[in-house]
Tab-separated table of C-alpha atoms and ligand atoms in Angstrom:
chain	number	residue	atom	x	y	z
L	20	MET	CA	12.174	-10.429	21.290
L	21	THR	CA	11.728	-9.891	25.301
L	22	ALA	CA	8.277	-9.570	26.872
L	23	MET	CA	6.185	-7.464	25.424
L	24	ASP	CA	3.525	-5.153	26.089
L	25	SER	CA	1.281	-3.296	23.643
L	26	ARG	CA	2.165	0.107	24.851
L	27	ALA	CA	5.556	-0.287	24.362
L	28	LEU	CA	5.055	-1.646	21.144
L	29	PHE	CA	2.756	1.215	20.083
L	30	GLU	CA	5.426	3.774	21.346
L	31	ARG	CA	8.168	1.771	19.331
L	32	ALA	CA	5.950	2.015	16.339
L	33	CYS	CA	5.179	5.594	16.761
L	34	ARG	CA	8.837	6.146	16.109
L	35	VAL	CA	8.764	4.107	12.613
L	36	ILE	CA	5.791	3.699	11.469
L	37	PRO	CA	3.078	6.973	10.597
L	38	GLY	CA	0.544	6.753	13.410
L	39	GLY	CA	2.281	3.476	14.641
L	40	VAL	CA	-0.365	1.431	12.766
L	41	ASN	CA	-0.018	-0.108	9.093
L	42	SER	CA	-3.795	0.854	8.644
L	43	PRO	CA	-5.516	3.609	9.675
L	44	VAL	CA	-8.384	1.398	11.135
L	45	ARG	CA	-6.101	0.001	13.752
L	46	ALA	CA	-5.442	2.770	15.361
L	47	PHE	CA	-7.721	3.485	18.991
L	48	GLY	CA	-8.108	7.360	17.985
L	49	SER	CA	-11.806	7.272	17.743
L	50	VAL	CA	-12.248	5.159	20.765
L	51	GLY	CA	-9.702	6.328	23.306
L	52	GLY	CA	-6.608	3.776	24.067
L	53	ASP	CA	-3.492	2.238	23.059
L	54	PRO	CA	-4.075	-0.019	19.882
L	55	LEU	CA	-3.496	-3.939	21.209
L	56	TYR	CA	-0.746	-5.913	20.053
L	57	VAL	CA	-1.718	-9.648	19.082
L	58	ALA	CA	0.540	-12.526	19.779
L	59	SER	CA	-1.672	-15.335	18.202
L	60	GLY	CA	-5.495	-16.096	17.035
L	61	LYS	CA	-7.367	-19.679	17.455
L	62	GLY	CA	-10.705	-20.147	16.676
L	63	THR	CA	-12.874	-17.180	18.005
L	64	ARG	CA	-9.703	-16.067	20.810
L	65	ILE	CA	-6.991	-13.504	20.176
L	66	ARG	CA	-4.029	-13.468	22.455
L	67	THR	CA	-2.596	-9.988	22.744
L	68	VAL	CA	1.362	-9.976	24.009
L	69	GLU	CA	0.532	-9.549	27.322
L	70	GLY	CA	-1.493	-12.921	27.632
L	71	ARG	CA	-4.948	-11.688	27.856
L	72	GLU	CA	-7.493	-13.270	26.154
L	73	LEU	CA	-10.094	-11.704	24.318
L	74	THR	CA	-12.928	-13.280	21.954
L	75	ASP	CA	-12.734	-11.565	18.654
L	76	TYR	CA	-15.813	-9.953	16.664
L	77	CYS	CA	-13.270	-7.879	14.129
L	78	CYS	CA	-12.071	-11.084	12.697
L	79	SER	CA	-9.031	-9.413	10.273
L	80	TRP	CA	-12.278	-7.052	9.105
L	81	GLY	CA	-14.091	-10.311	7.861
L	82	PRO	CA	-11.694	-13.017	6.398
L	83	LEU	CA	-11.822	-15.246	8.922
L	84	LEU	CA	-15.173	-16.530	8.243
L	85	PHE	CA	-14.387	-19.779	10.158
L	86	GLY	CA	-12.268	-18.394	13.023
L	87	HIS	CA	-8.571	-17.782	13.546
L	88	ALA	CA	-5.620	-20.716	12.438
L	89	ARG	CA	-8.889	-23.245	11.238
L	90	ALA	CA	-6.319	-26.394	10.676
L	91	GLU	CA	-7.576	-26.936	7.245
L	92	ILE	CA	-6.574	-23.621	6.017
L	93	VAL	CA	-2.960	-23.315	7.896
L	94	GLU	CA	-2.163	-26.960	6.746
L	95	ALA	CA	-2.815	-25.710	3.420
L	96	ILE	CA	-0.648	-22.632	3.573
L	97	CYS	CA	2.403	-24.670	5.094
L	98	GLU	CA	2.238	-27.371	2.297
L	99	ALA	CA	1.963	-24.493	-0.167
L	100	ALA	CA	4.966	-22.374	1.179
L	101	ALA	CA	6.874	-25.574	1.549
L	102	ALA	CA	6.995	-25.620	-1.884
L	103	GLY	CA	7.952	-22.263	-3.016
L	104	THR	CA	6.473	-19.135	-2.043
L	105	SER	CA	6.313	-17.187	-4.999
L	106	PHE	CA	7.452	-17.869	-8.834
L	107	GLY	CA	6.234	-14.765	-10.759
L	108	ILE	CA	5.107	-17.931	-12.938
L	109	ASN	CA	1.743	-19.619	-13.314
L	110	THR	CA	0.813	-22.195	-10.562
L	111	PRO	CA	-1.911	-25.042	-11.049
L	112	ARG	CA	-3.782	-23.907	-8.361
L	113	GLU	CA	-4.646	-20.510	-10.233
L	114	VAL	CA	-6.515	-22.633	-12.477
L	115	GLU	CA	-8.352	-24.187	-9.841
L	116	MET	CA	-8.901	-21.025	-8.312
L	117	ALA	CA	-10.622	-19.585	-11.040
L	118	GLU	CA	-12.537	-22.425	-12.081
L	119	THR	CA	-14.050	-22.909	-8.432
L	120	LEU	CA	-14.763	-18.779	-8.105
L	121	CYS	CA	-16.659	-18.817	-11.572
L	122	ALA	CA	-18.621	-22.102	-10.719
L	123	MET	CA	-19.687	-20.539	-7.306
L	124	VAL	CA	-20.289	-17.123	-8.721
L	125	PRO	CA	-21.841	-17.766	-12.232
L	126	SER	CA	-21.909	-14.131	-13.076
L	127	MET	CA	-18.173	-14.115	-13.204
L	128	GLU	CA	-17.740	-15.697	-16.310
L	129	MET	CA	-13.650	-14.899	-16.374
L	130	VAL	CA	-11.559	-13.940	-13.351
L	131	ARG	CA	-8.191	-12.504	-12.440
L	132	LEU	CA	-6.737	-12.660	-9.590
L	133	VAL	CA	-4.730	-9.566	-7.813
L	134	SER	CA	-3.507	-9.107	-4.136
L	135	SER	CA	-6.122	-6.972	-2.357
L	136	GLY	CA	-9.249	-5.537	-2.491
L	137	THR	CA	-8.156	-2.224	-3.510
L	138	GLU	CA	-6.507	-3.770	-6.392
L	139	ALA	CA	-9.401	-5.366	-7.409
L	140	THR	CA	-11.607	-2.526	-7.395
L	141	MET	CA	-9.047	-0.266	-8.977
L	142	THR	CA	-8.844	-2.984	-11.612
L	143	ALA	CA	-12.522	-3.201	-12.100
L	144	LEU	CA	-12.963	0.516	-12.675
L	145	ARG	CA	-9.867	0.759	-15.132
L	146	LEU	CA	-11.872	-2.170	-16.564
L	147	ALA	CA	-14.829	-0.232	-16.785
L	148	ARG	CA	-13.396	2.818	-18.801
L	149	GLY	CA	-11.776	0.887	-20.949
L	150	PHE	CA	-14.474	-1.297	-22.133
L	151	THR	CA	-16.920	1.707	-22.270
L	152	GLY	CA	-14.305	4.712	-23.523
L	153	ARG	CA	-16.052	6.865	-20.374
L	154	SER	CA	-14.440	8.532	-17.134
L	155	LEU	CA	-17.220	8.974	-14.941
L	156	ILE	CA	-18.125	7.048	-11.819
L	157	ILE	CA	-20.497	6.830	-9.141
L	158	LYS	CA	-19.960	5.752	-6.185
L	159	PHE	CA	-21.868	6.269	-3.129
L	160	ASP	CA	-21.389	8.262	0.084
L	161	GLY	CA	-20.119	6.366	2.817
L	162	CYS	CA	-19.144	3.462	0.802
L	163	TYR	CA	-15.705	2.509	0.724
L	164	HIS	CA	-13.705	0.484	-1.684
L	165	GLY	CA	-9.970	0.878	-1.229
L	166	HIS	CA	-7.631	3.558	-1.297
L	167	ALA	CA	-7.597	4.083	-4.883
L	168	ASP	CA	-7.318	8.131	-5.834
L	169	TYR	CA	-10.813	8.721	-7.361
L	170	LEU	CA	-12.126	5.883	-4.448
L	171	LEU	CA	-11.375	7.727	-1.832
L	172	VAL	CA	-14.192	10.911	-2.107
L	173	ALA	CA	-16.842	10.535	0.110
L	174	ALA	CA	-15.653	7.275	1.548
L	175	GLY	CA	-16.137	5.322	4.619
L	176	SER	CA	-13.990	3.091	6.926
L	177	GLY	CA	-11.037	4.600	8.203
L	178	LEU	CA	-11.608	8.155	6.374
L	179	LEU	CA	-15.326	8.537	8.227
L	180	THR	CA	-13.995	7.571	11.310
L	181	GLY	CA	-10.765	10.147	11.391
L	182	GLY	CA	-13.860	12.466	9.792
L	183	ILE	CA	-12.015	13.383	6.419
L	184	SER	CA	-14.286	11.924	4.313
L	185	SER	CA	-12.193	12.783	1.318
L	186	SER	CA	-8.482	11.851	1.385
L	187	LYS	CA	-6.091	14.864	0.521
L	188	GLY	CA	-3.771	14.300	-2.599
L	189	VAL	CA	-6.425	13.515	-4.618
L	190	SER	CA	-6.062	15.485	-7.553
L	191	PRO	CA	-9.047	17.604	-8.120
L	192	SER	CA	-9.470	16.040	-11.940
L	193	ALA	CA	-9.501	12.755	-10.333
L	194	ALA	CA	-11.708	13.451	-7.890
L	195	ALA	CA	-14.306	15.684	-10.556
L	196	GLU	CA	-14.966	12.416	-12.222
L	197	VAL	CA	-16.187	10.718	-9.154
L	198	LEU	CA	-20.502	11.365	-8.980
L	199	VAL	CA	-21.906	10.880	-4.586
L	200	PRO	CA	-25.058	10.429	-4.619
L	201	ALA	CA	-26.487	9.049	-1.093
L	202	TYR	CA	-26.252	4.684	-0.513
L	203	ASN	CA	-30.486	3.967	-1.054
L	204	ASP	CA	-31.036	6.942	-3.012
L	205	LEU	CA	-32.167	5.712	-6.460
L	206	ALA	CA	-33.902	9.097	-7.671
L	207	ALA	CA	-30.265	10.934	-7.257
L	208	VAL	CA	-28.728	8.071	-9.362
L	209	GLU	CA	-31.933	8.355	-12.191
L	210	ARG	CA	-31.570	12.063	-12.045
L	211	ILE	CA	-27.676	11.701	-12.497
L	212	ILE	CA	-28.584	9.541	-15.860
L	213	ALA	CA	-30.635	11.509	-17.046
L	214	GLU	CA	-28.368	14.436	-17.026
L	215	ARG	CA	-24.804	12.688	-17.616
L	216	GLY	CA	-25.789	8.977	-18.562
L	217	GLN	CA	-23.730	8.383	-22.169
L	218	ASP	CA	-20.758	9.843	-19.543
L	219	ILE	CA	-20.996	7.459	-17.053
L	220	ALA	CA	-18.357	4.399	-17.347
L	221	ALA	CA	-19.394	2.635	-14.287
L	222	ILE	CA	-21.296	2.513	-11.074
L	223	ILE	CA	-19.683	1.032	-8.220
L	224	VAL	CA	-21.441	0.017	-5.101
L	225	GLU	CA	-20.888	-2.192	-2.068
L	226	PRO	CA	-24.686	-4.380	-2.251
L	227	VAL	CA	-24.571	-4.530	1.482
L	228	ALA	CA	-22.844	-1.499	2.695
L	229	GLY	CA	-20.114	-2.471	5.270
L	230	ASN	CA	-18.071	0.520	5.785
L	231	MET	CA	-20.151	2.939	7.250
L	232	GLY	CA	-21.630	0.486	9.773
L	233	LEU	CA	-23.828	-1.990	8.282
L	234	VAL	CA	-26.686	-0.599	5.915
L	235	PRO	CA	-28.320	-3.062	3.898
L	236	PRO	CA	-30.026	-1.987	0.673
L	237	HIS	CA	-33.661	-1.278	-0.296
L	238	ALA	CA	-35.525	-3.622	-1.356
L	239	ASP	CA	-35.653	-1.736	-4.948
L	240	PHE	CA	-32.069	-0.299	-4.488
L	241	LEU	CA	-29.747	-2.959	-6.412
L	242	PRO	CA	-32.453	-3.605	-9.408
L	243	GLY	CA	-32.958	-0.210	-9.893
L	244	LEU	CA	-29.063	0.316	-10.309
L	245	ARG	CA	-29.184	-2.620	-12.271
L	246	ARG	CA	-31.969	-1.058	-14.599
L	247	LEU	CA	-30.390	2.197	-14.709
L	248	ALA	CA	-27.114	1.171	-15.664
L	249	ASP	CA	-28.840	-1.079	-18.802
L	250	ARG	CA	-30.519	2.394	-19.687
L	251	SER	CA	-27.279	4.748	-19.599
L	252	GLY	CA	-24.817	1.546	-21.108
L	253	ALA	CA	-22.425	2.071	-17.772
L	254	LEU	CA	-21.369	-1.062	-15.929
L	255	LEU	CA	-22.552	-1.847	-12.772
L	256	ILE	CA	-19.568	-3.011	-10.428
L	257	PHE	CA	-20.471	-5.145	-6.779
L	258	ASP	CA	-17.400	-4.554	-4.551
L	259	GLU	CA	-18.313	-7.526	-2.891
L	260	VAL	CA	-14.824	-7.737	-0.976
L	261	ILE	CA	-16.727	-7.990	2.101
L	262	THR	CA	-19.877	-9.485	1.658
L	263	GLY	CA	-18.700	-12.194	-0.894
L	264	PHE	CA	-18.879	-15.464	0.631
L	265	ARG	CA	-20.575	-13.737	3.650
L	266	PHE	CA	-24.396	-14.716	3.533
L	267	GLY	CA	-24.200	-17.831	1.668
L	268	PRO	CA	-21.691	-19.960	-0.402
L	269	THR	CA	-21.208	-16.911	-3.392
L	270	THR	CA	-21.911	-13.181	-3.732
L	271	TYR	CA	-24.871	-10.903	-2.349
L	272	GLY	CA	-25.477	-10.430	-6.031
L	273	GLN	CA	-25.920	-14.153	-6.406
L	274	LEU	CA	-28.081	-13.930	-3.483
L	275	CYS	CA	-30.381	-11.412	-4.144
L	276	GLY	CA	-30.953	-11.735	-8.130
L	277	VAL	CA	-29.274	-8.871	-9.207
L	278	LYS	CA	-26.327	-9.826	-11.768
L	279	PRO	CA	-23.663	-7.104	-12.067
L	280	ASP	CA	-20.991	-6.741	-14.672
L	281	LEU	CA	-18.464	-6.971	-12.737
L	282	THR	CA	-17.872	-8.152	-9.240
L	283	CYS	CA	-14.981	-7.414	-7.019
L	284	LEU	CA	-13.905	-10.311	-4.214
L	285	GLY	CA	-11.147	-9.919	-1.109
L	286	LYS	CA	-11.014	-10.774	2.459
L	287	ILE	CA	-12.793	-14.620	2.486
L	288	ILE	CA	-11.688	-15.809	-0.623
L	289	GLY	CA	-8.114	-15.492	0.444
L	290	GLY	CA	-8.916	-17.256	3.827
L	291	GLY	CA	-6.645	-15.169	5.932
L	292	ALA	CA	-4.064	-14.250	3.538
L	293	PRO	CA	-3.697	-11.381	1.088
L	294	ILE	CA	-6.099	-11.744	-2.200
L	295	GLY	CA	-8.223	-10.036	-4.321
L	296	ALA	CA	-10.287	-10.882	-7.404
L	297	ILE	CA	-12.325	-9.191	-10.217
L	298	GLY	CA	-14.534	-11.081	-12.364
L	299	GLY	CA	-17.866	-10.852	-14.639
L	300	ARG	CA	-18.710	-11.228	-18.070
L	301	ALA	CA	-16.191	-12.598	-20.558
L	302	GLU	CA	-16.490	-9.821	-22.754
L	303	ILE	CA	-15.613	-7.019	-20.400
L	304	MET	CA	-12.853	-9.422	-19.235
L	305	ARG	CA	-11.342	-10.166	-22.320
L	306	SER	CA	-10.308	-6.102	-22.127
L	307	LEU	CA	-7.475	-7.241	-19.941
L	308	SER	CA	-4.057	-7.214	-20.801
L	309	PRO	CA	-2.580	-9.135	-22.672
L	310	LEU	CA	-5.955	-9.947	-24.586
L	311	GLY	CA	-6.988	-6.640	-24.387
L	312	GLY	CA	-5.755	-2.920	-23.814
L	313	VAL	CA	-6.466	-2.252	-20.293
L	314	TYR	CA	-3.342	-3.148	-18.396
L	315	GLN	CA	-3.122	-5.088	-15.158
L	316	ALA	CA	-0.490	-6.860	-13.774
L	317	GLY	CA	1.537	-8.122	-10.194
L	318	THR	CA	4.276	-10.005	-8.978
L	319	LEU	CA	2.361	-11.742	-6.502
L	320	SER	CA	-1.262	-11.670	-8.230
L	321	GLY	CA	-2.354	-15.669	-7.955
L	322	ASN	CA	0.601	-16.114	-5.083
L	323	PRO	CA	0.782	-19.633	-4.331
L	324	VAL	CA	0.381	-19.755	-0.791
L	325	ALA	CA	-2.394	-17.466	-0.914
L	326	VAL	CA	-4.451	-19.108	-3.528
L	327	ALA	CA	-3.621	-22.657	-1.532
L	328	ALA	CA	-5.461	-20.680	2.035
L	329	GLY	CA	-8.669	-19.697	-0.332
L	330	LEU	CA	-9.018	-22.708	-1.660
L	331	ALA	CA	-9.207	-24.309	1.487
L	332	MET	CA	-11.537	-21.701	2.709
L	333	LEU	CA	-13.848	-22.368	-0.576
L	334	ARG	CA	-13.092	-25.978	-0.086
L	335	LEU	CA	-14.525	-25.735	3.782
L	336	ILE	CA	-17.485	-23.391	2.877
L	337	ARG	CA	-18.394	-26.311	0.300
L	338	GLU	CA	-18.509	-28.850	2.978
L	339	GLU	CA	-19.801	-26.807	5.812
L	340	ASN	CA	-22.286	-24.123	4.636
L	341	PRO	CA	-22.208	-22.449	7.800
L	342	TYR	CA	-24.270	-19.589	6.928
L	343	ALA	CA	-27.790	-20.889	8.489
L	344	ARG	CA	-26.038	-20.868	11.606
L	345	LEU	CA	-24.394	-17.742	11.199
L	346	ASP	CA	-27.588	-16.439	10.684
L	347	VAL	CA	-28.987	-17.977	13.872
L	348	LEU	CA	-26.201	-16.726	15.848
L	349	GLY	CA	-26.642	-13.252	14.571
L	350	ALA	CA	-30.717	-13.153	15.431
L	351	ARG	CA	-29.604	-14.490	18.688
L	352	LEU	CA	-27.093	-11.501	19.181
L	353	ALA	CA	-29.428	-8.842	17.806
L	354	ALA	CA	-32.145	-10.336	19.761
L	355	GLY	CA	-30.105	-10.100	22.965
L	356	VAL	CA	-28.348	-6.938	23.165
L	357	ASN	CA	-31.201	-5.048	21.722
L	358	ALA	CA	-33.220	-6.250	24.491
L	359	ARG	CA	-30.515	-4.649	27.186
L	360	ALA	CA	-30.737	-1.744	25.339
L	361	ALA	CA	-34.475	-1.095	25.366
L	362	ALA	CA	-34.114	-2.609	28.997
L	363	ALA	CA	-31.320	0.183	29.915
L	364	GLY	CA	-33.189	3.335	28.059
L	365	VAL	CA	-30.712	3.796	25.688
L	366	THR	CA	-31.342	5.043	21.900
L	367	PHE	CA	-29.479	2.166	20.331
L	368	HIS	CA	-29.708	-0.402	17.989
L	369	LEU	CA	-27.782	-3.735	16.580
L	370	ALA	CA	-28.452	-3.405	13.223
L	371	ARG	CA	-27.451	-7.011	11.422
L	372	LEU	CA	-27.863	-9.392	8.430
L	373	GLY	CA	-26.737	-12.820	8.644
L	374	GLY	CA	-23.617	-12.850	11.272
L	375	MET	CA	-22.608	-9.073	10.061
L	376	PHE	CA	-23.735	-6.509	12.487
L	377	THR	CA	-23.242	-3.012	13.688
L	378	PRO	CA	-23.833	-1.708	17.053
L	379	PHE	CA	-25.521	1.797	16.285
L	380	PHE	CA	-25.775	4.189	19.094
L	381	CYS	CA	-28.651	5.789	17.006
L	382	ALA	CA	-32.164	5.119	16.623
L	383	PRO	CA	-33.414	2.851	13.829
L	384	PRO	CA	-33.549	2.686	11.012
L	385	VAL	CA	-29.801	4.060	9.259
L	386	THR	CA	-30.486	4.161	5.414
L	387	ASP	CA	-27.497	6.020	4.251
L	388	LEU	CA	-24.684	7.714	5.127
L	389	ALA	CA	-26.537	11.295	6.627
L	390	SER	CA	-28.651	8.358	8.989
L	391	VAL	CA	-25.323	6.912	10.328
L	392	LYS	CA	-23.989	10.152	11.557
L	393	ARG	CA	-26.695	10.476	13.605
L	394	CYS	CA	-25.114	7.827	15.858
L	395	ASP	CA	-23.136	8.883	18.750
L	396	ALA	CA	-19.797	7.997	18.234
L	397	GLN	CA	-18.842	8.963	21.747
L	398	ARG	CA	-21.258	6.435	23.494
L	399	TYR	CA	-19.517	3.738	20.987
L	400	ALA	CA	-16.232	4.578	22.550
L	401	ARG	CA	-17.252	3.732	25.935
L	402	PHE	CA	-19.273	0.708	24.555
L	403	PHE	CA	-16.072	-0.427	23.266
L	404	ARG	CA	-13.868	0.314	25.948
L	405	SER	CA	-16.425	-1.601	28.374
L	406	MET	CA	-16.607	-4.281	26.086
L	407	LEU	CA	-13.019	-4.868	25.825
L	408	LYS	CA	-12.620	-4.903	29.508
L	409	SER	CA	-15.237	-8.049	29.062
L	410	GLY	CA	-12.773	-9.653	27.434
L	411	ILE	CA	-14.490	-8.698	23.913
L	412	TYR	CA	-12.968	-7.230	20.583
L	413	LEU	CA	-14.657	-5.173	18.594
L	414	ALA	CA	-13.907	-3.103	15.821
L	415	PRO	CA	-12.742	0.359	17.310
L	416	SER	CA	-15.196	2.620	15.135
L	417	GLN	CA	-18.624	2.946	15.199
L	418	PHE	CA	-18.649	3.053	11.196
L	419	GLU	CA	-17.160	-0.163	10.903
L	420	VAL	CA	-18.849	-3.833	11.274
L	421	GLY	CA	-18.298	-6.796	13.370
L	422	PHE	CA	-18.013	-10.186	11.943
L	423	ILE	CA	-19.508	-13.438	13.715
L	424	SER	CA	-17.392	-16.407	12.355
L	425	ALA	CA	-18.625	-20.352	12.245
L	426	ALA	CA	-16.286	-20.823	15.321
L	427	HIS	CA	-18.701	-18.753	17.459
L	428	THR	CA	-20.675	-20.528	19.572
L	429	GLU	CA	-23.529	-19.490	21.591
L	430	SER	CA	-22.295	-19.403	24.568
L	431	ASP	CA	-19.723	-16.849	23.274
L	432	ILE	CA	-22.567	-14.796	21.909
L	433	ASP	CA	-24.223	-15.366	25.989
L	434	GLN	CA	-21.188	-13.437	26.978
L	435	PHE	CA	-21.524	-10.753	24.366
L	436	ILE	CA	-24.938	-10.102	25.304
L	437	ALA	CA	-23.961	-9.791	28.928
L	438	ALA	CA	-21.322	-7.762	28.660
L	439	ALA	CA	-23.085	-5.812	26.187
L	440	GLY	CA	-26.000	-5.248	28.935
L	441	GLU	CA	-23.546	-4.067	31.576
L	442	ALA	CA	-21.944	-1.537	29.057
L	443	LEU	CA	-25.074	-0.213	28.087
L	444	ALA	CA	-26.405	0.205	31.640
L	445	ALA	CA	-23.421	1.976	32.616
L	446	GLY	CA	-24.003	4.783	30.270
Y	511	LIG	N1	-12.611	-2.516	4.794
Y	511	LIG	C1	-12.254	-2.965	6.073
Y	511	LIG	C2	-12.476	-1.989	6.950
Y	511	LIG	N2	-13.668	-1.044	6.583
Y	511	LIG	C3	-10.335	-2.492	5.493
Y	511	LIG	C4	-9.572	-2.868	6.638
Y	511	LIG	C5	-8.181	-1.858	6.605
Y	511	LIG	O1	-8.581	-0.780	6.334
Y	511	LIG	O2	-7.436	-2.010	7.113
């Protein structure tokens, strides 16, 4: 290809790719302007096709815990690819990956690898239905668990950004099997369980919601879900595609002491390569084919290149344990930006947990989708564009999260704070 610019590429893309993007969250529909085209990334920086360098806080929507193109991960990918990119036959690294995940996440007694977070949640729910013999699912308003039919009901992420909430093309019968209380509303779950508990196959939840912006759980929420799942015989599924290995060298479930029956992983465990995983109680996992009658399969499941990247990532996590540092950087970011917002008199708060954050254009607290919807998304769009002008790339939506990686430095964070100060003061 010859010299390129993002606008020309986007125009070409729009002719042959619906909306010009391969995932709706990459479109700039809610913030305005043309989507970027990236030529390369290294550490915290991405370089656009025009040669512009930006500090990245989207970090591929989460997987890049150590920033872009970390040498150990790139080397692992190259070595694995040179030995063959796919076999459709078992490879030794799959065993090592499963052993590593089970060791780092003790609630996962057995695990199966798939190729994406969507596949992981889809499989977990089929497994829950097959294991319990029940069909209803409880999912929470504004949580996003990938794009399987019955999970696109009242969903966050790109649906929330696009203002559509539930996708067309989902059959009414699939939607009718999903019950949708508000996030953090334990009393609503209790009512559902009292009325229909014996029909509920699973309660699926993001233990920290990250697809409507960052919404942490109330202290009693996850333990309460565990209790209600036990009471009704439903399985508790933690979708940790975003939160797994995000706040510590394990899952959020392990960190907060609530043990789900099944956990879904993705993003970080692939080190930037396509992967997903479902794991949990062996008794349930044994229902998967070929041991049990719940079918699940995939040519690229446990792909050697993706698994090599994931193993390198998990090794780095064990060696470098970056979490205390991410928390320090996150705290610096929140304190700095919130102080600038207060000085500018803007109704705003930067919510954050560890190195994950959302700049919310509303007053705190944000506890569920209704409170998230109080945010001024237009104001976020202006903030996004101003930050981009200052060389900082954020998620192009008010309803997503940002990520600090272990490659970010104090000076990156200070650059962010200064740019945010200008953006907030400009109105
Ligand atoms: N969970 C990601 C955004 N919230 C998914 C990224 C995508 O849909 O492309």
